[in-house]
């Protein structure tokens, strides 16, 4: 019977090693995808001079900026920043993947010149906000609801236009049909947001040129780690939210976008019910998150006109 015990021990050891292997692969994948960037809090020191000296960034830095602090539902200390413009209209800007509150300085200037207050945030695990992990959607949506309620408590007459780019666009769309979305939100503008978190992750895994079977295994390992340790199952999808949208939505995408494929524009637009007002616009020739950089005046007219139409 000695062989029998040896076989059992060998099988258990193999299973244990396989489980450890799963956690190593999944942990590495999750860390690379969802962790705070190394040197994130010192990012401004590492930026190129070209980015720092962009006219919109210079304008942004010259404004009087008020800092806000929010304690999230899971005890993270989140930071927000207000540029006041003596108005009840607020443009709430949501930055994208590994961005920060001033990433949308161009849009901030556009809205400010149109008479809006501008409110920007740092997502969890980004820049001045605390936390080591972000979720690319699910947890940030909860944070957004808390931010909106905090601002409404300050002034119940605020009327919000929410604009998000890339990951921020996905978060904005996930807010559209959220039952907790305050009535003060008048419209949402999403720029190059992905329809499905799972599909976006799978799409970008292709950049590593792994065999299809390995690609699926890595994703599966990452999902296991996400579910067990981070309460993130990668199931964030705009379909249900947009079907139940409580506000008008403007969908924007560049047709040369390969990071969040251009096909997401039609998917998101079609996910939204025809009973709610919606518009879509393609910026021909623009790659990912380039529309507002390449076509600044056209972009400004588009987002301001849509916002004004919804705020009447």
C-alpha positions as a Markdown table, in Angstrom:
| # | Residue | x | y | z |
|---|---|---|---|---|
| 1 | Unk | 0.0 | 0.0 | 0.0 |
| 2 | Unk | 3.0 | 2.3 | 0.2 |
| 3 | Unk | 2.7 | 3.1 | -3.5 |
| 4 | Unk | -0.9 | 4.2 | -2.8 |
| 5 | Unk | 0.3 | 6.9 | -0.3 |
| 6 | Unk | 3.0 | 8.0 | -2.6 |
| 7 | Unk | 0.5 | 8.5 | -5.4 |
| 8 | Unk | -1.9 | 10.5 | -3.1 |
| 9 | Unk | 0.9 | 12.7 | -1.9 |
| 10 | Unk | 2.2 | 13.2 | -5.5 |
| 11 | Unk | -1.3 | 14.2 | -6.7 |
| 12 | Unk | -1.9 | 16.5 | -3.8 |
| 13 | Unk | 1.5 | 18.1 | -4.3 |
| 14 | Unk | 0.8 | 18.6 | -8.0 |
| 15 | Unk | -2.6 | 20.2 | -7.2 |
| 16 | Unk | -1.0 | 22.5 | -4.7 |
| 17 | Unk | 1.7 | 23.5 | -7.1 |
| 18 | Unk | -0.9 | 24.2 | -9.8 |
| 19 | Unk | -2.9 | 26.4 | -7.4 |
| 20 | Unk | 0.3 | 28.3 | -6.5 |
| 21 | Unk | 1.1 | 28.7 | -10.2 |
| 22 | Unk | -2.4 | 30.1 | -10.8 |
| 23 | Unk | -2.0 | 32.7 | -8.0 |
| 24 | Unk | 1.5 | 33.6 | -9.3 |
| 25 | Unk | 0.3 | 34.1 | -12.9 |
| 26 | Unk | -3.0 | 35.8 | -11.8 |
| 27 | Unk | -1.3 | 38.0 | -9.2 |
| 28 | Unk | 1.3 | 39.2 | -11.7 |
| 29 | Unk | -1.4 | 39.9 | -14.3 |
| 30 | Unk | -3.6 | 41.7 | -11.8 |
| 31 | Unk | -0.7 | 43.7 | -10.5 |
| 32 | Unk | 0.4 | 44.9 | -14.0 |
| 33 | Unk | -3.2 | 45.8 | -15.0 |
| 34 | Unk | -4.8 | 47.3 | -11.8 |
| 35 | Unk | -2.1 | 48.5 | -9.4 |
| 36 | Unk | -1.0 | 52.0 | -8.8 |
| 37 | Unk | 1.8 | 53.0 | -11.2 |
| 38 | Unk | 5.3 | 53.0 | -9.7 |
| 39 | Unk | 6.3 | 56.5 | -8.8 |
| 40 | Unk | 2.7 | 57.6 | -9.4 |
| 41 | Unk | 2.8 | 60.3 | -6.6 |
| 42 | Unk | 5.9 | 61.8 | -8.3 |
| 43 | Unk | 4.5 | 61.6 | -11.8 |
| 44 | Unk | 4.6 | 65.3 | -12.4 |
| 45 | Unk | 8.4 | 65.2 | -12.0 |
| 46 | Unk | 8.7 | 62.5 | -14.6 |
| 47 | Unk | 6.4 | 64.2 | -17.3 |
| 48 | Unk | 7.9 | 65.5 | -20.5 |
| 49 | Unk | 8.3 | 69.3 | -20.8 |
| 50 | Unk | 6.0 | 69.3 | -23.8 |
| 51 | Unk | 3.1 | 67.9 | -21.8 |
| 52 | Unk | 3.8 | 70.3 | -18.9 |
| 53 | Unk | 3.9 | 73.3 | -21.2 |
| 54 | Unk | 0.7 | 72.5 | -23.2 |
| 55 | Unk | -1.4 | 75.7 | -23.3 |
| 56 | Unk | -4.3 | 74.0 | -21.5 |
| 57 | Unk | -2.1 | 72.7 | -18.8 |
| 58 | Unk | -0.6 | 76.2 | -18.3 |
| 59 | Unk | -4.1 | 77.6 | -18.1 |
| 60 | Unk | -5.2 | 74.9 | -15.6 |
| 61 | Unk | -2.2 | 75.6 | -13.3 |
| 62 | Unk | -3.0 | 79.3 | -13.3 |
| 63 | Unk | -6.5 | 78.8 | -11.9 |
| 64 | Unk | -7.6 | 79.0 | -8.3 |
| 65 | Unk | -8.2 | 75.3 | -7.5 |
| 66 | Unk | -10.0 | 74.1 | -4.3 |
| 67 | Unk | -9.1 | 70.7 | -3.0 |
| 68 | Unk | -11.8 | 68.3 | -1.8 |
| 69 | Unk | -11.4 | 65.1 | 0.2 |
| 70 | Unk | -13.9 | 62.2 | 0.1 |
| 71 | Unk | -13.7 | 59.1 | 2.3 |
| 72 | Unk | -14.8 | 56.2 | 0.1 |
| 73 | Unk | -17.1 | 53.3 | 1.1 |
| 74 | Unk | -14.0 | 51.2 | 1.7 |
| 75 | Unk | -12.1 | 53.9 | 3.6 |
| 76 | Unk | -9.9 | 55.2 | 0.8 |
| 77 | Unk | -9.1 | 58.9 | 0.9 |
| 78 | Unk | -10.0 | 60.3 | -2.5 |
| 79 | Unk | -9.1 | 63.8 | -3.8 |
| 80 | Unk | -11.1 | 66.1 | -6.0 |
| 81 | Unk | -10.5 | 69.6 | -7.4 |
| 82 | Unk | -12.9 | 72.4 | -8.1 |
| 83 | Unk | -12.4 | 75.4 | -10.4 |
| 84 | Unk | -15.2 | 77.8 | -9.7 |
| 85 | Unk | -16.9 | 80.0 | -12.3 |
| 86 | Unk | -19.8 | 81.6 | -10.4 |
| 87 | Unk | -22.3 | 79.1 | -11.9 |
| 88 | Unk | -24.6 | 76.3 | -10.8 |
| 89 | Unk | -23.5 | 74.3 | -13.9 |
| 90 | Unk | -20.7 | 71.9 | -13.2 |
| 91 | Unk | -18.6 | 69.9 | -15.7 |
| 92 | Unk | -17.5 | 66.8 | -13.8 |
| 93 | Unk | -14.5 | 65.3 | -15.7 |
| 94 | Unk | -13.4 | 61.7 | -15.3 |
| 95 | Unk | -9.9 | 60.8 | -16.3 |
| 96 | Unk | -8.9 | 57.6 | -18.0 |
| 97 | Unk | -6.5 | 54.7 | -17.3 |
| 98 | Unk | -3.6 | 55.7 | -15.1 |
| 99 | Unk | -4.5 | 59.4 | -15.6 |
| 100 | Unk | -4.9 | 62.1 | -13.0 |
| 101 | Unk | -7.2 | 65.1 | -12.3 |
| 102 | Unk | -5.5 | 67.4 | -14.8 |
| 103 | Unk | -5.4 | 64.9 | -17.6 |
| 104 | Unk | -8.5 | 66.5 | -19.1 |
| 105 | Unk | -7.2 | 70.1 | -18.9 |
| 106 | Unk | -8.3 | 70.8 | -22.5 |
| 107 | Unk | -11.9 | 69.9 | -21.7 |
| 108 | Unk | -11.7 | 71.8 | -18.4 |
| 109 | Unk | -10.8 | 74.9 | -20.3 |
| 110 | Unk | -13.5 | 74.4 | -22.8 |
| 111 | Unk | -16.2 | 74.1 | -20.2 |
| 112 | Unk | -14.8 | 77.0 | -18.1 |
| 113 | Unk | -14.9 | 79.3 | -21.1 |
| 114 | Unk | -18.5 | 78.3 | -21.6 |
| 115 | Unk | -19.4 | 79.4 | -18.1 |
| 116 | Unk | -19.2 | 76.1 | -16.2 |
| 117 | Unk | -17.6 | 75.3 | -12.9 |
| 118 | Unk | -15.1 | 72.5 | -13.4 |
| 119 | Unk | -14.7 | 69.5 | -11.0 |
| 120 | Unk | -12.0 | 66.9 | -11.6 |
| 121 | Unk | -11.0 | 63.9 | -9.5 |
| 122 | Unk | -8.2 | 61.5 | -8.9 |
| 123 | Unk | -9.5 | 58.0 | -9.1 |
| 124 | Unk | -8.5 | 55.6 | -6.3 |
| 125 | Unk | -4.9 | 54.5 | -6.6 |
| 126 | Unk | -4.2 | 57.5 | -8.8 |
| 127 | Unk | -2.0 | 60.6 | -8.0 |
| 128 | Unk | -3.1 | 62.2 | -4.7 |
| 129 | Unk | -5.9 | 59.7 | -3.9 |
| 130 | Unk | -5.0 | 56.8 | -1.7 |
| 131 | Unk | -5.2 | 53.0 | -2.4 |
| 132 | Unk | -3.0 | 50.6 | -4.2 |
| 133 | Unk | -5.6 | 49.1 | -6.6 |
| 134 | Unk | -8.2 | 50.5 | -9.0 |
| 135 | Unk | -10.9 | 48.5 | -10.8 |
| 136 | Unk | -11.4 | 50.1 | -14.2 |
| 137 | Unk | -15.1 | 50.7 | -13.5 |
| 138 | Unk | -17.0 | 48.9 | -10.7 |
| 139 | Unk | -15.5 | 50.6 | -7.6 |
| 140 | Unk | -15.0 | 53.9 | -9.4 |
| 141 | Unk | -18.7 | 54.1 | -10.2 |
| 142 | Unk | -19.5 | 53.8 | -6.4 |
| 143 | Unk | -16.9 | 56.6 | -5.8 |
| 144 | Unk | -18.6 | 58.8 | -8.4 |
| 145 | Unk | -22.0 | 58.5 | -6.7 |
| 146 | Unk | -20.4 | 59.5 | -3.5 |
| 147 | Unk | -18.7 | 62.5 | -5.1 |
| 148 | Unk | -21.9 | 63.7 | -6.7 |
| 149 | Unk | -23.7 | 63.4 | -3.4 |
| 150 | Unk | -21.0 | 65.3 | -1.6 |
| 151 | Unk | -21.2 | 68.2 | -4.1 |
| 152 | Unk | -25.0 | 68.3 | -4.0 |
| 153 | Unk | -24.9 | 68.5 | -0.3 |
| 154 | Unk | -22.8 | 71.6 | -0.8 |
| 155 | Unk | -25.2 | 73.1 | -3.3 |
| 156 | Unk | -28.4 | 71.4 | -4.2 |
| 157 | Unk | -28.8 | 73.6 | -7.3 |
| 158 | Unk | -25.8 | 72.2 | -9.1 |
| 159 | Unk | -26.5 | 70.8 | -12.5 |
| 160 | Unk | -23.9 | 68.3 | -13.7 |
| 161 | Unk | -22.6 | 67.4 | -17.1 |
| 162 | Unk | -20.4 | 64.3 | -16.7 |
| 163 | Unk | -17.6 | 63.8 | -19.3 |
| 164 | Unk | -15.3 | 60.7 | -19.2 |
| 165 | Unk | -12.5 | 59.7 | -21.5 |
| 166 | Unk | -11.4 | 56.0 | -22.1 |
| 167 | Unk | -11.8 | 54.3 | -18.7 |
| 168 | Unk | -13.5 | 57.4 | -17.6 |
| 169 | Unk | -15.9 | 57.0 | -20.5 |
| 170 | Unk | -16.8 | 53.5 | -19.4 |
| 171 | Unk | -17.4 | 54.8 | -15.8 |
| 172 | Unk | -19.6 | 57.6 | -17.1 |
| 173 | Unk | -21.7 | 55.1 | -19.1 |
| 174 | Unk | -22.0 | 52.8 | -16.0 |
| 175 | Unk | -23.5 | 55.8 | -14.2 |
| 176 | Unk | -26.1 | 56.5 | -16.9 |
| 177 | Unk | -28.6 | 53.9 | -15.6 |
| 178 | Unk | -27.4 | 53.6 | -12.0 |
| 179 | Unk | -30.5 | 53.8 | -9.7 |
| 180 | Unk | -28.5 | 56.0 | -7.3 |
| 181 | Unk | -27.6 | 58.6 | -10.0 |
| 182 | Unk | -28.9 | 62.0 | -8.6 |
| 183 | Unk | -31.4 | 64.0 | -10.7 |
| 184 | Unk | -28.9 | 66.8 | -10.7 |
| 185 | Unk | -27.0 | 65.0 | -13.5 |
| 186 | Unk | -28.4 | 66.4 | -16.8 |
| 187 | Unk | -26.3 | 64.5 | -19.3 |
| 188 | Unk | -23.3 | 62.3 | -19.9 |
| 189 | Unk | -20.6 | 62.6 | -22.6 |
| 190 | Unk | -18.4 | 59.5 | -23.1 |
| 191 | Unk | -15.3 | 59.7 | -25.3 |
| 192 | Unk | -13.7 | 56.4 | -26.5 |
| 193 | Unk | -15.0 | 54.3 | -23.6 |
| 194 | Unk | -15.1 | 50.5 | -23.7 |
| 195 | Unk | -18.4 | 48.6 | -23.6 |
| 196 | Unk | -17.1 | 45.6 | -21.7 |
| 197 | Unk | -14.2 | 45.5 | -19.2 |
| 198 | Unk | -13.7 | 41.8 | -19.9 |
| 199 | Unk | -13.5 | 42.4 | -23.7 |
| 200 | Unk | -11.1 | 45.4 | -23.2 |
| 201 | Unk | -8.8 | 43.3 | -21.1 |
| 202 | Unk | -8.9 | 40.4 | -23.5 |
| 203 | Unk | -8.3 | 42.8 | -26.5 |
| 204 | Unk | -5.2 | 44.3 | -24.9 |
| 205 | Unk | -3.8 | 40.9 | -23.9 |
| 206 | Unk | -3.3 | 40.4 | -27.6 |
| 207 | Unk | -0.5 | 42.9 | -27.4 |
| 208 | Unk | 1.7 | 40.3 | -25.7 |
| 209 | Unk | 1.3 | 37.9 | -28.8 |
| 210 | Unk | 0.6 | 34.9 | -26.6 |
| 211 | Unk | -1.0 | 31.7 | -28.0 |
| 212 | Unk | -4.8 | 31.9 | -27.7 |
| 213 | Unk | -4.9 | 29.1 | -25.1 |
| 214 | Unk | -2.3 | 30.8 | -23.0 |
| 215 | Unk | -4.1 | 34.1 | -23.4 |
| 216 | Unk | -7.3 | 32.6 | -22.0 |
| 217 | Unk | -5.5 | 30.9 | -19.2 |
| 218 | Unk | -3.8 | 34.2 | -18.1 |
| 219 | Unk | -7.1 | 36.0 | -18.2 |
| 220 | Unk | -8.7 | 33.2 | -16.1 |
| 221 | Unk | -5.9 | 33.3 | -13.5 |
| 222 | Unk | -6.3 | 37.1 | -13.3 |
| 223 | Unk | -10.0 | 36.8 | -12.8 |
| 224 | Unk | -9.6 | 34.2 | -10.0 |
| 225 | Unk | -7.3 | 36.6 | -8.2 |
| 226 | Unk | -9.6 | 39.5 | -8.9 |
| 227 | Unk | -12.6 | 37.7 | -7.4 |
| 228 | Unk | -10.9 | 36.2 | -4.4 |
| 229 | Unk | -8.8 | 39.2 | -3.3 |
| 230 | Unk | -10.2 | 42.4 | -5.0 |
| 231 | Unk | -13.9 | 41.8 | -5.4 |
| 232 | Unk | -13.5 | 42.4 | -9.1 |
| 233 | Unk | -15.0 | 39.9 | -11.5 |
| 234 | Unk | -14.3 | 41.8 | -14.8 |
| 235 | Unk | -18.1 | 41.8 | -15.5 |
| 236 | Unk | -18.5 | 45.5 | -15.8 |
| 237 | Unk | -20.6 | 46.0 | -19.0 |
| 238 | Unk | -22.5 | 49.1 | -20.3 |
| 239 | Unk | -25.4 | 47.2 | -21.7 |
| 240 | Unk | -27.7 | 47.1 | -18.7 |
| 241 | Unk | -26.8 | 50.6 | -17.6 |
| 242 | Unk | -27.3 | 52.2 | -21.0 |
| 243 | Unk | -30.6 | 50.3 | -21.5 |
| 244 | Unk | -31.9 | 51.9 | -18.3 |
| 245 | Unk | -30.2 | 55.3 | -18.9 |
| 246 | Unk | -31.9 | 58.1 | -17.0 |
| 247 | Unk | -30.1 | 60.9 | -18.9 |
| 248 | Unk | -29.1 | 61.8 | -22.5 |
| 249 | Unk | -25.7 | 60.5 | -23.6 |
| 250 | Unk | -23.3 | 61.7 | -26.3 |
| 251 | Unk | -21.0 | 59.0 | -27.7 |
| 252 | Unk | -17.6 | 60.0 | -29.2 |
| 253 | Unk | -14.9 | 57.9 | -30.8 |
| 254 | Unk | -12.0 | 58.2 | -33.2 |
| 255 | Unk | -12.1 | 55.8 | -36.1 |
| 256 | Unk | -8.4 | 55.0 | -35.9 |
| 257 | Unk | -8.6 | 53.9 | -32.2 |
| 258 | Unk | -7.0 | 50.5 | -31.7 |
| 259 | Unk | -6.6 | 50.6 | -27.9 |
| 260 | Unk | -10.3 | 50.8 | -27.3 |
| 261 | Unk | -11.5 | 49.6 | -30.7 |
| 262 | Unk | -13.7 | 51.9 | -32.7 |
| 263 | Unk | -16.4 | 49.2 | -32.8 |
| 264 | Unk | -17.2 | 50.1 | -29.2 |
| 265 | Unk | -19.0 | 53.2 | -30.5 |
| 266 | Unk | -21.7 | 51.2 | -32.2 |
| 267 | Unk | -21.9 | 48.7 | -29.4 |
| 268 | Unk | -22.4 | 51.4 | -26.7 |
| 269 | Unk | -24.8 | 53.5 | -28.9 |
| 270 | Unk | -26.9 | 50.4 | -29.7 |
| 271 | Unk | -26.9 | 49.4 | -26.0 |
| 272 | Unk | -28.7 | 52.5 | -25.1 |
| 273 | Unk | -32.5 | 52.6 | -25.4 |
| 274 | Unk | -34.0 | 54.6 | -28.3 |
| 275 | Unk | -36.5 | 56.0 | -25.8 |
| 276 | Unk | -33.7 | 58.2 | -24.3 |
| 277 | Unk | -32.1 | 60.9 | -26.2 |
| 278 | Unk | -28.6 | 60.0 | -27.6 |
| 279 | Unk | -26.1 | 61.2 | -30.1 |
| 280 | Unk | -22.9 | 59.8 | -31.6 |
| 281 | Unk | -20.0 | 61.3 | -33.4 |
| 282 | Unk | -16.9 | 59.9 | -35.1 |
| 283 | Unk | -13.7 | 61.9 | -35.4 |
| 284 | Unk | -12.2 | 60.6 | -38.6 |
| 285 | Unk | -8.4 | 60.0 | -38.3 |
| 286 | Unk | -8.3 | 60.2 | -34.5 |
| 287 | Unk | -6.5 | 57.4 | -32.5 |
| 288 | Unk | -7.3 | 56.7 | -28.9 |
| 289 | Unk | -8.1 | 59.8 | -26.8 |
| 290 | Unk | -6.9 | 62.0 | -29.6 |
| 291 | Unk | -10.2 | 63.6 | -30.8 |
| 292 | Unk | -10.0 | 66.5 | -28.5 |
| 293 | Unk | -6.4 | 67.1 | -29.3 |
| 294 | Unk | -6.6 | 66.9 | -33.1 |
| 295 | Unk | -10.0 | 68.6 | -33.5 |
| 296 | Unk | -10.1 | 71.0 | -30.6 |
| 297 | Unk | -12.6 | 73.6 | -31.8 |
| 298 | Unk | -14.9 | 71.0 | -33.4 |
| 299 | Unk | -14.8 | 68.9 | -30.2 |
| 300 | Unk | -15.5 | 72.0 | -28.1 |
| 301 | Unk | -18.5 | 72.9 | -30.2 |
| 302 | Unk | -19.8 | 69.3 | -30.0 |
| 303 | Unk | -19.6 | 68.8 | -26.2 |
| 304 | Unk | -20.7 | 72.4 | -25.2 |
| 305 | Unk | -23.7 | 72.3 | -27.6 |
| 306 | Unk | -24.8 | 68.9 | -26.3 |
| 307 | Unk | -24.4 | 70.0 | -22.7 |
| 308 | Unk | -26.3 | 73.3 | -23.3 |
| 309 | Unk | -29.1 | 71.4 | -25.1 |
| 310 | Unk | -29.5 | 69.1 | -22.1 |
| 311 | Unk | -29.3 | 71.8 | -19.5 |
| 312 | Unk | -32.2 | 73.8 | -20.8 |
